[in-house]
């Protein structure tokens, strides 16, 4: 589904159960009808179930109360179209902002900065910094979404 060589720009955020309102669905439909690349996927992932059965501090994953994950996976082939597709994705994400809740899955982050990494781990971030200080004080494991050993 995601062959090599494609260009990608992703945006993702959680949505509460109440956030998947008629207004959110209308916005989704509007942007789905104006998608700039035929390779783009818009995914609403239903969460809950086993995810929601643990306390938010039981593991690094803190957002156990999120109802859905909203994801825009924009993909295209021509580098000359980068600005067009990135702009569309950002505009769509901004239009959805009123319907989104706090947090994001760390698996769907790209290079969005430390604040988004913090958002992915929520209230568990500071505890993870302490673990990083203990087990990886030199920050050897830093290639993915990094939790620096020094805040």
Short mmCIF file of C-alpha atoms in Angstrom, two decimals:
data_model
loop_
_atom_site.label_atom_id
_atom_site.label_comp_id
_atom_site.label_asym_id
_atom_site.label_seq_id
_atom_site.Cartn_x
_atom_site.Cartn_y
_atom_site.Cartn_z
CA UNK A 1 0.00 0.00 0.00
CA UNK A 2 2.94 2.33 0.61
CA UNK A 3 5.50 1.48 -2.09
CA UNK A 4 8.96 3.05 -1.98
CA UNK A 5 9.63 6.20 -3.94
CA UNK A 6 6.45 8.05 -3.05
CA UNK A 7 6.58 11.40 -1.31
CA UNK A 8 4.65 11.58 1.97
CA UNK A 9 3.22 14.12 4.34
CA UNK A 10 1.15 12.92 7.29
CA UNK A 11 -0.94 14.68 9.92
CA UNK A 12 -2.70 12.92 12.77
CA UNK A 13 -4.58 13.71 15.98
CA UNK A 14 -7.02 12.00 18.30
CA UNK A 15 -10.75 12.68 18.23
CA UNK A 16 -13.06 12.22 21.21
CA UNK A 17 -16.23 10.18 20.83
CA UNK A 18 -18.20 13.44 20.81
CA UNK A 19 -15.76 15.03 18.34
CA UNK A 20 -16.92 12.89 15.43
CA UNK A 21 -19.87 15.22 14.99
CA UNK A 22 -21.91 16.11 11.93
CA UNK A 23 -19.61 19.12 11.43
CA UNK A 24 -16.51 16.92 11.53
CA UNK A 25 -18.03 14.50 9.03
CA UNK A 26 -19.02 17.37 6.70
CA UNK A 27 -15.44 18.68 6.83
CA UNK A 28 -14.10 15.19 6.09
CA UNK A 29 -16.38 14.82 3.09
CA UNK A 30 -15.53 18.30 1.76
CA UNK A 31 -11.80 17.60 1.87
CA UNK A 32 -12.16 14.06 0.56
CA UNK A 33 -13.86 15.59 -2.47
CA UNK A 34 -10.96 18.01 -3.00
CA UNK A 35 -8.05 15.62 -2.43
CA UNK A 36 -4.98 16.70 -4.40
CA UNK A 37 -3.50 13.24 -4.99
CA UNK A 38 -5.17 9.93 -5.82
CA UNK A 39 -2.67 8.18 -3.53
CA UNK A 40 -3.90 10.00 -0.41
CA UNK A 41 -5.69 8.14 2.38
CA UNK A 42 -7.97 9.68 5.00
CA UNK A 43 -8.38 7.27 7.89
CA UNK A 44 -10.64 7.40 10.93
CA UNK A 45 -9.53 4.64 13.25
CA UNK A 46 -11.95 3.55 15.97
CA UNK A 47 -10.16 3.08 19.27
CA UNK A 48 -11.51 1.96 22.63
CA UNK A 49 -11.89 -1.72 23.46
CA UNK A 50 -8.74 -3.21 24.99
CA UNK A 51 -6.92 0.13 24.61
CA UNK A 52 -9.34 1.80 27.00
CA UNK A 53 -9.25 -0.92 29.67
CA UNK A 54 -5.96 0.18 31.23
CA UNK A 55 -5.25 3.32 33.22
CA UNK A 56 -3.53 6.08 31.26
CA UNK A 57 -0.36 5.70 33.33
CA UNK A 58 -0.10 1.90 32.90
CA UNK A 59 2.27 2.28 29.93
CA UNK A 60 3.84 4.97 27.78
CA UNK A 61 0.59 5.22 25.77
CA UNK A 62 -1.46 7.77 27.69
CA UNK A 63 -4.49 8.53 25.52
CA UNK A 64 -6.67 5.60 26.43
CA UNK A 65 -9.83 7.70 26.43
CA UNK A 66 -9.54 8.78 22.78
CA UNK A 67 -12.47 7.61 20.70
CA UNK A 68 -10.81 7.80 17.30
CA UNK A 69 -7.57 8.57 15.54
CA UNK A 70 -7.86 10.95 12.58
CA UNK A 71 -5.13 10.52 9.99
CA UNK A 72 -4.31 12.21 6.70
CA UNK A 73 -1.74 10.20 4.76
CA UNK A 74 -0.97 12.36 1.74
CA UNK A 75 1.21 10.66 -0.87
CA UNK A 76 2.33 11.71 -4.35
CA UNK A 77 5.11 11.01 -6.83
CA UNK A 78 6.34 14.35 -8.23
CA UNK A 79 8.64 16.53 -6.08
CA UNK A 80 7.46 19.59 -8.00
CA UNK A 81 4.04 19.08 -6.35
CA UNK A 82 5.35 19.12 -2.76
CA UNK A 83 4.00 22.57 -1.89
CA UNK A 84 0.53 21.82 -3.25
CA UNK A 85 0.06 18.57 -1.35
CA UNK A 86 1.59 19.76 1.92
CA UNK A 87 -0.57 22.92 1.81
CA UNK A 88 -3.75 20.89 1.21
CA UNK A 89 -2.92 18.55 4.10
CA UNK A 90 -2.22 21.43 6.49
CA UNK A 91 -5.42 23.21 5.44
CA UNK A 92 -7.47 20.05 5.97
CA UNK A 93 -5.89 19.46 9.37
CA UNK A 94 -6.57 23.06 10.41
CA UNK A 95 -10.20 22.76 9.29
CA UNK A 96 -10.56 19.66 11.47
CA UNK A 97 -8.92 21.30 14.52
CA UNK A 98 -12.20 22.25 16.24
CA UNK A 99 -13.19 18.57 16.25
CA UNK A 100 -9.89 17.15 17.49
CA UNK A 101 -8.86 16.36 21.05
CA UNK A 102 -5.46 16.41 22.71
CA UNK A 103 -2.85 13.90 21.76
CA UNK A 104 -1.60 11.90 18.85
CA UNK A 105 -0.21 8.41 18.35
CA UNK A 106 3.58 8.54 18.29
CA UNK A 107 3.43 6.08 15.38
CA UNK A 108 1.90 8.74 13.14
CA UNK A 109 4.30 11.59 13.85
CA UNK A 110 6.81 12.83 11.35
CA UNK A 111 9.29 15.63 12.02
CA UNK A 112 6.90 17.82 13.99
CA UNK A 113 9.06 18.79 16.92
CA UNK A 114 9.26 18.06 20.62
CA UNK A 115 5.86 19.51 21.50
CA UNK A 116 4.13 16.89 19.35
CA UNK A 117 6.26 14.14 20.93
CA UNK A 118 5.13 15.46 24.33
CA UNK A 119 1.54 15.41 23.07
CA UNK A 120 1.94 11.76 22.07
CA UNK A 121 2.95 10.70 25.58
CA UNK A 122 0.79 13.18 27.51
CA UNK A 123 1.18 13.10 31.27
CA UNK A 124 3.58 10.15 30.94
CA UNK A 125 6.28 12.20 29.19
CA UNK A 126 8.15 13.31 32.32
CA UNK A 127 8.26 9.74 33.61
CA UNK A 128 9.72 8.63 30.26
CA UNK A 129 12.39 11.35 30.48
CA UNK A 130 13.43 9.89 33.84
CA UNK A 131 13.65 6.40 32.32
CA UNK A 132 15.69 7.78 29.44
CA UNK A 133 18.08 9.43 31.89
CA UNK A 134 18.52 6.12 33.68
CA UNK A 135 18.83 3.73 30.73
CA UNK A 136 20.06 5.93 27.84
CA UNK A 137 21.74 9.04 29.32
CA UNK A 138 23.85 9.52 26.16
CA UNK A 139 20.70 9.45 23.99
CA UNK A 140 21.99 6.64 21.78
CA UNK A 141 18.42 5.67 20.82
CA UNK A 142 17.35 8.93 19.21
CA UNK A 143 16.58 8.17 15.57
CA UNK A 144 12.79 7.93 15.91
CA UNK A 145 10.56 10.28 17.90
CA UNK A 146 13.07 11.17 20.55
CA UNK A 147 12.56 11.60 24.25
CA UNK A 148 15.71 13.45 25.26
CA UNK A 149 17.29 12.47 28.59
CA UNK A 150 17.47 16.15 29.47
CA UNK A 151 14.29 18.19 29.28
#
